[in-house]
Short mmCIF file of N, CA, C and O in Angstrom, two decimals:
data_model
loop_
_atom_site.label_atom_id
_atom_site.label_comp_id
_atom_site.label_asym_id
_atom_site.label_seq_id
_atom_site.Cartn_x
_atom_site.Cartn_y
_atom_site.Cartn_z
N UNK A 15 53.55 14.58 -15.54
CA UNK A 15 53.78 13.82 -16.74
C UNK A 15 54.15 12.38 -16.40
O UNK A 15 53.75 11.46 -17.09
N UNK A 16 54.91 12.20 -15.33
CA UNK A 16 55.31 10.86 -14.92
C UNK A 16 54.08 10.03 -14.54
O UNK A 16 54.01 8.85 -14.88
N UNK A 17 53.11 10.66 -13.86
CA UNK A 17 51.90 9.95 -13.48
C UNK A 17 51.13 9.47 -14.70
O UNK A 17 50.58 8.37 -14.73
N UNK A 18 51.09 10.29 -15.74
CA UNK A 18 50.41 9.93 -16.98
C UNK A 18 51.08 8.73 -17.64
O UNK A 18 50.41 7.81 -18.10
N UNK A 19 52.41 8.71 -17.67
CA UNK A 19 53.14 7.58 -18.25
C UNK A 19 52.87 6.30 -17.46
O UNK A 19 52.66 5.25 -18.04
N UNK A 20 52.87 6.41 -16.15
CA UNK A 20 52.60 5.24 -15.31
C UNK A 20 51.18 4.73 -15.55
O UNK A 20 50.96 3.53 -15.69
N UNK A 21 50.21 5.63 -15.64
CA UNK A 21 48.83 5.25 -15.90
C UNK A 21 48.71 4.55 -17.25
O UNK A 21 48.07 3.51 -17.36
N UNK A 22 49.32 5.09 -18.27
CA UNK A 22 49.27 4.48 -19.61
C UNK A 22 49.89 3.09 -19.60
O UNK A 22 49.34 2.15 -20.17
N UNK A 23 51.03 2.95 -18.98
CA UNK A 23 51.68 1.63 -18.89
C UNK A 23 50.83 0.65 -18.11
O UNK A 23 50.71 -0.52 -18.47
N UNK A 24 50.19 1.11 -17.04
CA UNK A 24 49.35 0.26 -16.22
C UNK A 24 48.14 -0.23 -17.02
O UNK A 24 47.81 -1.41 -17.03
N UNK A 25 47.48 0.68 -17.76
CA UNK A 25 46.32 0.30 -18.57
C UNK A 25 46.74 -0.67 -19.66
O UNK A 25 46.09 -1.69 -19.89
N UNK A 26 47.86 -0.39 -20.35
CA UNK A 26 48.34 -1.29 -21.40
C UNK A 26 48.65 -2.66 -20.83
O UNK A 26 48.30 -3.68 -21.40
N UNK A 27 49.29 -2.70 -19.68
CA UNK A 27 49.68 -3.96 -19.06
C UNK A 27 48.46 -4.79 -18.70
O UNK A 27 48.43 -5.99 -18.96
N UNK A 28 47.44 -4.18 -18.13
CA UNK A 28 46.23 -4.91 -17.77
C UNK A 28 45.54 -5.44 -19.03
O UNK A 28 45.12 -6.59 -19.09
N UNK A 29 45.43 -4.62 -20.06
CA UNK A 29 44.82 -5.07 -21.31
C UNK A 29 45.64 -6.20 -21.92
O UNK A 29 45.08 -7.20 -22.36
N UNK A 30 46.95 -6.07 -21.92
CA UNK A 30 47.81 -7.09 -22.51
C UNK A 30 47.69 -8.39 -21.74
O UNK A 30 47.51 -9.46 -22.31
N UNK A 31 47.73 -8.33 -20.41
CA UNK A 31 47.66 -9.53 -19.58
C UNK A 31 46.30 -10.21 -19.74
O UNK A 31 46.21 -11.41 -19.93
N UNK A 32 45.20 -9.43 -19.69
CA UNK A 32 43.89 -10.05 -19.80
C UNK A 32 43.68 -10.66 -21.18
O UNK A 32 43.06 -11.69 -21.32
N UNK A 33 44.19 -10.02 -22.21
CA UNK A 33 44.03 -10.52 -23.56
C UNK A 33 44.82 -11.79 -23.83
O UNK A 33 44.47 -12.57 -24.70
N UNK A 34 45.90 -12.03 -23.09
CA UNK A 34 46.73 -13.20 -23.34
C UNK A 34 46.00 -14.50 -23.02
O UNK A 34 46.36 -15.54 -23.54
N UNK A 35 44.97 -14.46 -22.22
CA UNK A 35 44.25 -15.68 -21.83
C UNK A 35 43.05 -15.97 -22.70
O UNK A 35 42.30 -16.88 -22.41
N UNK A 36 42.82 -15.22 -23.75
CA UNK A 36 41.66 -15.43 -24.61
C UNK A 36 41.78 -16.74 -25.37
O UNK A 36 42.85 -17.09 -25.85
N UNK A 37 40.66 -17.43 -25.48
CA UNK A 37 40.61 -18.66 -26.26
C UNK A 37 39.39 -18.62 -27.17
O UNK A 37 38.45 -17.85 -26.93
N UNK A 38 39.40 -19.45 -28.20
CA UNK A 38 38.24 -19.54 -29.08
C UNK A 38 38.38 -18.67 -30.31
O UNK A 38 39.47 -18.35 -30.75
N UNK A 39 37.22 -18.25 -30.85
CA UNK A 39 37.17 -17.50 -32.10
C UNK A 39 37.05 -16.00 -31.82
O UNK A 39 36.87 -15.58 -30.70
N UNK A 40 37.13 -15.22 -32.89
CA UNK A 40 36.94 -13.76 -32.86
C UNK A 40 37.98 -13.04 -32.02
O UNK A 40 37.68 -12.07 -31.34
N UNK A 41 39.21 -13.55 -32.07
CA UNK A 41 40.34 -12.93 -31.37
C UNK A 41 41.22 -12.26 -32.41
O UNK A 41 41.56 -12.86 -33.43
N UNK A 42 41.56 -11.01 -32.18
CA UNK A 42 42.39 -10.25 -33.11
C UNK A 42 43.67 -9.79 -32.41
O UNK A 42 43.71 -9.68 -31.19
N UNK A 43 44.69 -9.52 -33.19
CA UNK A 43 45.93 -9.01 -32.63
C UNK A 43 47.12 -9.71 -33.24
O UNK A 43 47.05 -10.26 -34.34
N UNK A 44 48.23 -9.69 -32.49
CA UNK A 44 49.45 -10.33 -32.97
C UNK A 44 50.05 -11.14 -31.83
O UNK A 44 49.39 -11.37 -30.82
N UNK A 45 51.29 -11.55 -31.95
CA UNK A 45 51.91 -12.41 -30.94
C UNK A 45 52.06 -11.74 -29.58
O UNK A 45 52.06 -12.40 -28.55
N UNK A 46 52.19 -10.42 -29.55
CA UNK A 46 52.41 -9.74 -28.28
C UNK A 46 51.16 -9.09 -27.70
O UNK A 46 51.12 -8.74 -26.53
N UNK A 47 50.12 -8.90 -28.52
CA UNK A 47 48.92 -8.23 -28.03
C UNK A 47 47.69 -8.85 -28.70
O UNK A 47 47.59 -8.83 -29.93
N UNK A 48 46.80 -9.40 -27.91
CA UNK A 48 45.56 -9.95 -28.46
C UNK A 48 44.38 -9.33 -27.74
O UNK A 48 44.45 -8.94 -26.57
N UNK A 49 43.29 -9.21 -28.47
CA UNK A 49 42.06 -8.64 -27.93
C UNK A 49 40.90 -9.21 -28.74
O UNK A 49 41.11 -9.86 -29.76
N UNK A 50 39.70 -8.94 -28.32
CA UNK A 50 38.53 -9.35 -29.09
C UNK A 50 38.41 -8.47 -30.33
O UNK A 50 38.71 -7.28 -30.28
N UNK A 51 37.98 -9.06 -31.42
CA UNK A 51 37.77 -8.30 -32.66
C UNK A 51 36.63 -7.31 -32.47
O UNK A 51 35.86 -7.41 -31.52
N UNK A 52 36.51 -6.36 -33.42
CA UNK A 52 35.38 -5.42 -33.39
C UNK A 52 34.07 -6.19 -33.38
O UNK A 52 33.95 -7.24 -34.00
N UNK A 53 33.08 -5.63 -32.70
CA UNK A 53 31.75 -6.20 -32.54
C UNK A 53 31.71 -7.41 -31.62
O UNK A 53 30.75 -8.18 -31.62
N UNK A 54 32.77 -7.57 -30.82
CA UNK A 54 32.84 -8.61 -29.80
C UNK A 54 33.40 -8.01 -28.52
O UNK A 54 34.14 -7.04 -28.56
N UNK A 55 33.05 -8.62 -27.39
CA UNK A 55 33.60 -8.18 -26.11
C UNK A 55 34.05 -9.40 -25.31
O UNK A 55 33.55 -10.50 -25.51
N UNK A 56 35.00 -9.17 -24.43
CA UNK A 56 35.55 -10.26 -23.63
C UNK A 56 34.64 -10.55 -22.45
O UNK A 56 34.28 -9.67 -21.67
N UNK A 57 34.24 -11.80 -22.33
CA UNK A 57 33.49 -12.29 -21.18
C UNK A 57 34.25 -13.50 -20.67
O UNK A 57 34.32 -14.52 -21.35
N UNK A 58 34.83 -13.37 -19.49
CA UNK A 58 35.73 -14.41 -19.01
C UNK A 58 36.95 -14.45 -19.90
O UNK A 58 37.60 -13.45 -20.12
N UNK A 59 37.22 -15.62 -20.50
CA UNK A 59 38.38 -15.72 -21.40
C UNK A 59 37.97 -15.97 -22.85
O UNK A 59 38.77 -16.45 -23.64
N UNK A 60 36.72 -15.64 -23.20
CA UNK A 60 36.28 -15.79 -24.58
C UNK A 60 35.70 -14.46 -25.09
O UNK A 60 35.36 -13.58 -24.32
N UNK A 61 35.60 -14.36 -26.41
CA UNK A 61 35.02 -13.17 -27.04
C UNK A 61 33.61 -13.52 -27.50
O UNK A 61 33.42 -14.49 -28.23
N UNK A 62 32.64 -12.75 -27.05
CA UNK A 62 31.24 -12.98 -27.43
C UNK A 62 30.74 -11.79 -28.24
O UNK A 62 31.18 -10.66 -28.07
N UNK A 63 29.78 -12.07 -29.12
CA UNK A 63 29.22 -11.02 -29.96
C UNK A 63 28.48 -10.00 -29.11
O UNK A 63 27.90 -10.32 -28.07
N UNK A 64 28.50 -8.76 -29.55
CA UNK A 64 27.81 -7.68 -28.85
C UNK A 64 26.32 -7.99 -28.74
O UNK A 64 25.74 -8.63 -29.62
N UNK A 65 25.70 -7.49 -27.69
CA UNK A 65 24.26 -7.59 -27.56
C UNK A 65 23.61 -6.74 -28.64
O UNK A 65 24.21 -5.76 -29.10
N UNK A 66 22.41 -7.11 -29.08
CA UNK A 66 21.72 -6.29 -30.08
C UNK A 66 21.65 -4.83 -29.64
O UNK A 66 21.39 -4.53 -28.47
N UNK A 67 21.92 -3.94 -30.57
CA UNK A 67 21.88 -2.51 -30.28
C UNK A 67 23.24 -1.90 -30.02
O UNK A 67 23.36 -0.68 -29.85
N UNK A 68 24.29 -2.73 -30.03
CA UNK A 68 25.65 -2.24 -29.77
C UNK A 68 26.63 -2.85 -30.75
O UNK A 68 26.42 -3.94 -31.27
N UNK A 69 27.73 -2.13 -30.99
CA UNK A 69 28.76 -2.59 -31.93
C UNK A 69 30.09 -1.95 -31.55
O UNK A 69 30.19 -1.25 -30.55
N UNK A 70 31.10 -2.21 -32.38
CA UNK A 70 32.40 -1.58 -32.19
C UNK A 70 33.31 -2.32 -31.23
O UNK A 70 33.03 -3.42 -30.79
N UNK A 71 34.40 -1.66 -30.91
CA UNK A 71 35.38 -2.24 -30.00
C UNK A 71 34.79 -2.38 -28.60
O UNK A 71 34.28 -1.41 -28.04
N UNK A 72 34.85 -3.57 -28.07
CA UNK A 72 34.30 -3.88 -26.74
C UNK A 72 32.82 -3.53 -26.62
O UNK A 72 32.33 -3.24 -25.54
N UNK A 73 32.12 -3.52 -27.76
CA UNK A 73 30.67 -3.25 -27.78
C UNK A 73 30.32 -1.92 -27.12
O UNK A 73 29.29 -1.78 -26.47
N UNK A 74 31.18 -0.95 -27.31
CA UNK A 74 31.01 0.33 -26.61
C UNK A 74 30.17 1.35 -27.37
O UNK A 74 29.86 2.41 -26.82
N UNK A 75 29.79 1.05 -28.60
CA UNK A 75 29.05 2.03 -29.40
C UNK A 75 27.60 1.60 -29.58
O UNK A 75 27.33 0.54 -30.14
N UNK A 76 26.65 2.43 -29.15
CA UNK A 76 25.25 2.12 -29.45
C UNK A 76 25.00 2.35 -30.94
O UNK A 76 25.72 3.10 -31.60
N UNK A 77 24.00 1.67 -31.47
CA UNK A 77 23.67 1.84 -32.89
C UNK A 77 23.37 3.31 -33.19
O UNK A 77 22.80 4.02 -32.36
N UNK A 78 23.73 3.72 -34.40
CA UNK A 78 23.38 5.05 -34.86
C UNK A 78 21.86 5.14 -35.05
O UNK A 78 21.19 4.11 -35.20
N UNK A 79 21.31 6.36 -35.07
CA UNK A 79 19.86 6.49 -35.29
C UNK A 79 19.43 5.77 -36.57
O UNK A 79 20.13 5.79 -37.58
N UNK A 80 18.28 5.12 -36.48
CA UNK A 80 17.67 4.35 -37.59
C UNK A 80 18.39 3.05 -37.92
O UNK A 80 18.14 2.45 -38.96
N UNK A 81 19.28 2.58 -37.04
CA UNK A 81 19.89 1.27 -37.19
C UNK A 81 19.63 0.47 -35.92
O UNK A 81 19.52 1.04 -34.83
N UNK A 82 19.55 -0.85 -36.06
CA UNK A 82 19.25 -1.68 -34.89
C UNK A 82 19.77 -3.10 -35.06
O UNK A 82 20.22 -3.49 -36.13
N UNK A 83 19.68 -3.85 -33.98
CA UNK A 83 19.95 -5.29 -34.01
C UNK A 83 21.39 -5.67 -33.86
O UNK A 83 22.24 -4.88 -33.47
N UNK A 84 21.66 -6.93 -34.18
CA UNK A 84 22.99 -7.50 -34.08
C UNK A 84 23.96 -6.72 -34.96
O UNK A 84 23.75 -6.56 -36.16
N UNK A 85 25.01 -6.21 -34.35
CA UNK A 85 26.06 -5.42 -35.00
C UNK A 85 25.50 -4.18 -35.73
O UNK A 85 26.13 -3.65 -36.63
N UNK A 86 24.29 -3.77 -35.36
CA UNK A 86 23.65 -2.58 -35.95
C UNK A 86 23.53 -2.70 -37.46
O UNK A 86 23.63 -1.73 -38.20
N UNK A 87 23.30 -3.90 -37.96
CA UNK A 87 23.27 -4.17 -39.40
C UNK A 87 21.93 -3.84 -40.05
O UNK A 87 21.86 -3.75 -41.27
N UNK A 88 20.88 -3.75 -39.27
CA UNK A 88 19.54 -3.58 -39.84
C UNK A 88 19.12 -2.12 -39.82
O UNK A 88 19.48 -1.37 -38.91
N UNK A 89 18.34 -1.72 -40.82
CA UNK A 89 17.87 -0.35 -40.94
C UNK A 89 16.39 -0.29 -40.61
O UNK A 89 15.61 -1.12 -41.09
N UNK A 90 16.01 0.69 -39.81
CA UNK A 90 14.59 0.90 -39.48
C UNK A 90 13.90 1.62 -40.64
O UNK A 90 14.48 2.52 -41.24
N UNK A 91 12.69 1.21 -40.91
CA UNK A 91 11.83 1.90 -41.86
C UNK A 91 10.48 2.04 -41.17
O UNK A 91 9.50 1.38 -41.54
N UNK A 92 10.44 2.87 -40.14
CA UNK A 92 9.28 2.96 -39.25
C UNK A 92 8.21 3.90 -39.80
O UNK A 92 8.52 4.87 -40.50
N UNK A 93 6.97 3.60 -39.44
CA UNK A 93 5.87 4.49 -39.80
C UNK A 93 5.85 5.67 -38.82
O UNK A 93 6.61 5.70 -37.84
N UNK A 94 4.97 6.62 -39.05
CA UNK A 94 4.88 7.79 -38.18
C UNK A 94 4.38 7.43 -36.78
O UNK A 94 4.58 8.19 -35.83
N UNK A 95 3.76 6.25 -36.61
CA UNK A 95 3.27 5.84 -35.30
C UNK A 95 4.30 4.98 -34.56
O UNK A 95 4.02 4.45 -33.50
N UNK A 96 5.51 4.83 -35.14
CA UNK A 96 6.55 3.99 -34.55
C UNK A 96 7.84 4.78 -34.35
O UNK A 96 8.01 5.86 -34.91
N UNK A 97 8.73 4.21 -33.56
CA UNK A 97 10.08 4.76 -33.39
C UNK A 97 11.07 3.61 -33.54
O UNK A 97 10.70 2.44 -33.44
N UNK A 98 12.34 3.93 -33.78
CA UNK A 98 13.37 2.91 -33.98
C UNK A 98 14.06 2.61 -32.66
O UNK A 98 14.77 3.45 -32.11
N UNK A 99 13.85 1.41 -32.15
CA UNK A 99 14.52 0.92 -30.94
C UNK A 99 15.82 0.26 -31.39
O UNK A 99 15.80 -0.58 -32.28
N UNK A 100 16.95 0.62 -30.78
CA UNK A 100 18.23 0.11 -31.26
C UNK A 100 18.39 -1.40 -31.09
O UNK A 100 19.23 -2.01 -31.74
N UNK A 101 17.61 -2.03 -30.24
CA UNK A 101 17.69 -3.47 -30.06
C UNK A 101 16.73 -4.23 -30.97
O UNK A 101 17.08 -5.25 -31.54
N UNK A 102 15.47 -3.74 -31.08
CA UNK A 102 14.42 -4.51 -31.74
C UNK A 102 13.93 -3.94 -33.06
O UNK A 102 13.22 -4.61 -33.80
N UNK A 103 14.24 -2.71 -33.37
CA UNK A 103 13.74 -2.10 -34.60
C UNK A 103 12.52 -1.24 -34.33
O UNK A 103 12.42 -0.62 -33.28
N UNK A 104 11.58 -1.22 -35.26
CA UNK A 104 10.40 -0.35 -35.15
C UNK A 104 9.45 -0.84 -34.05
O UNK A 104 9.03 -1.99 -34.06
N UNK A 105 9.15 0.04 -33.13
CA UNK A 105 8.19 -0.24 -32.06
C UNK A 105 7.17 0.89 -32.00
O UNK A 105 7.45 2.02 -32.40
N UNK A 106 6.00 0.57 -31.46
CA UNK A 106 4.93 1.56 -31.36
C UNK A 106 5.30 2.68 -30.40
O UNK A 106 5.88 2.44 -29.34
N UNK A 107 4.95 3.90 -30.79
CA UNK A 107 5.05 5.01 -29.86
C UNK A 107 3.94 4.83 -28.83
O UNK A 107 2.89 4.27 -29.12
N UNK A 108 4.17 5.32 -27.61
CA UNK A 108 3.19 5.15 -26.54
C UNK A 108 1.84 5.76 -26.88
O UNK A 108 0.81 5.32 -26.39
N UNK A 109 1.84 6.78 -27.69
CA UNK A 109 0.59 7.48 -28.01
C UNK A 109 -0.08 6.97 -29.28
O UNK A 109 -1.08 7.54 -29.71
N UNK A 110 0.44 5.91 -29.88
CA UNK A 110 -0.11 5.41 -31.13
C UNK A 110 -1.28 4.46 -30.88
O UNK A 110 -1.11 3.40 -30.29
N UNK A 111 -2.48 4.83 -31.33
CA UNK A 111 -3.63 3.94 -31.13
C UNK A 111 -3.55 2.72 -32.05
O UNK A 111 -3.16 2.82 -33.20
N UNK A 112 -3.90 1.57 -31.49
CA UNK A 112 -4.02 0.33 -32.26
C UNK A 112 -2.77 -0.08 -33.03
O UNK A 112 -2.85 -0.64 -34.11
N UNK A 113 -1.62 0.19 -32.50
CA UNK A 113 -0.35 -0.18 -33.12
C UNK A 113 0.12 -1.48 -32.48
O UNK A 113 0.05 -1.64 -31.27
N UNK A 114 0.58 -2.44 -33.28
CA UNK A 114 1.01 -3.73 -32.75
C UNK A 114 2.52 -3.86 -32.90
O UNK A 114 3.06 -3.70 -33.98
N UNK A 115 3.20 -4.19 -31.79
CA UNK A 115 4.64 -4.41 -31.80
C UNK A 115 4.94 -5.84 -32.26
O UNK A 115 4.06 -6.70 -32.23
N UNK A 116 6.18 -6.12 -32.68
CA UNK A 116 6.53 -7.44 -33.20
C UNK A 116 6.25 -8.59 -32.23
O UNK A 116 5.99 -9.69 -32.65
N UNK A 117 6.30 -8.33 -30.94
CA UNK A 117 6.07 -9.40 -29.97
C UNK A 117 4.58 -9.64 -29.71
O UNK A 117 4.22 -10.43 -28.86
N UNK A 118 3.71 -8.96 -30.44
CA UNK A 118 2.28 -9.20 -30.31
C UNK A 118 1.57 -8.25 -29.38
O UNK A 118 0.35 -8.31 -29.23
N UNK A 119 2.28 -7.36 -28.73
CA UNK A 119 1.64 -6.41 -27.82
C UNK A 119 1.06 -5.25 -28.60
O UNK A 119 1.69 -4.71 -29.49
N UNK A 120 -0.15 -4.88 -28.25
CA UNK A 120 -0.83 -3.78 -28.92
C UNK A 120 -0.85 -2.58 -27.98
O UNK A 120 -1.21 -2.69 -26.82
N UNK A 121 -0.43 -1.44 -28.48
CA UNK A 121 -0.49 -0.21 -27.70
C UNK A 121 -1.76 0.51 -28.08
O UNK A 121 -2.05 0.73 -29.24
N UNK A 122 -2.56 0.86 -27.07
CA UNK A 122 -3.82 1.54 -27.34
C UNK A 122 -3.91 2.77 -26.46
O UNK A 122 -3.88 2.68 -25.24
N UNK A 123 -3.97 3.92 -27.05
CA UNK A 123 -4.02 5.17 -26.28
C UNK A 123 -5.44 5.41 -25.80
O UNK A 123 -6.40 5.22 -26.53
N UNK A 124 -5.56 5.81 -24.55
CA UNK A 124 -6.85 6.19 -23.98
C UNK A 124 -6.74 7.64 -23.54
O UNK A 124 -5.69 8.26 -23.67
N UNK A 125 -7.81 8.18 -22.97
CA UNK A 125 -7.78 9.59 -22.57
C UNK A 125 -6.69 9.88 -21.54
O UNK A 125 -5.95 10.83 -21.66
N UNK A 126 -6.58 9.05 -20.52
CA UNK A 126 -5.67 9.36 -19.42
C UNK A 126 -4.46 8.43 -19.34
O UNK A 126 -3.41 8.82 -18.85
N UNK A 127 -4.59 7.21 -19.80
CA UNK A 127 -3.50 6.25 -19.66
C UNK A 127 -3.37 5.42 -20.92
O UNK A 127 -4.24 5.42 -21.77
N UNK A 128 -2.31 4.69 -21.00
CA UNK A 128 -2.12 3.78 -22.10
C UNK A 128 -2.33 2.36 -21.58
O UNK A 128 -1.83 1.99 -20.53
N UNK A 129 -3.07 1.58 -22.31
CA UNK A 129 -3.31 0.20 -21.93
C UNK A 129 -2.55 -0.66 -22.91
O UNK A 129 -2.66 -0.51 -24.12
N UNK A 130 -1.75 -1.59 -22.38
CA UNK A 130 -1.00 -2.48 -23.24
C UNK A 130 -1.49 -3.89 -22.96
O UNK A 130 -1.56 -4.33 -21.83
N UNK A 131 -1.83 -4.60 -24.02
CA UNK A 131 -2.36 -5.94 -23.87
C UNK A 131 -1.75 -6.84 -24.94
O UNK A 131 -1.22 -6.35 -25.93
N UNK A 132 -1.82 -8.13 -24.76
CA UNK A 132 -1.27 -9.06 -25.73
C UNK A 132 -2.41 -9.72 -26.49
O UNK A 132 -3.19 -10.45 -25.94
N UNK A 133 -2.49 -9.39 -27.78
CA UNK A 133 -3.43 -10.06 -28.65
C UNK A 133 -4.86 -9.57 -28.59
O UNK A 133 -5.68 -10.00 -29.37
N UNK A 134 -5.21 -8.71 -27.68
CA UNK A 134 -6.60 -8.23 -27.60
C UNK A 134 -6.62 -6.77 -27.18
O UNK A 134 -5.73 -6.29 -26.50
N UNK A 135 -7.66 -6.10 -27.58
CA UNK A 135 -7.84 -4.70 -27.18
C UNK A 135 -8.63 -4.68 -25.89
O UNK A 135 -9.67 -5.30 -25.79
N UNK A 136 -8.16 -3.94 -24.91
CA UNK A 136 -8.84 -3.83 -23.61
C UNK A 136 -9.50 -2.47 -23.53
O UNK A 136 -8.97 -1.47 -23.87
#
């Protein structure tokens, strides 16, 4: 039990010490304990927004199914030839013939392999 108390105090102390040096926006807490707000993570001594596809405290939660993007705010409405990517939204399934992804890449299924090309069918 003593080891558990020491571990808890050690973790709290490191979090408290690292949080005390935060500067800028998106900082939450009080006079004795500061941390990055939800949907932000600490990078150096500032709080930055989570990468697309992640949210929550320290950006530790991936988007739930059918949600994507910054802070998982967007909802996927994908066709049967697409799937919901937590970062970008609806993307073509590998087996979907003639499906075009948002970045302009077309997925074209062939008998043995999939050919991916930009802007043209190969």
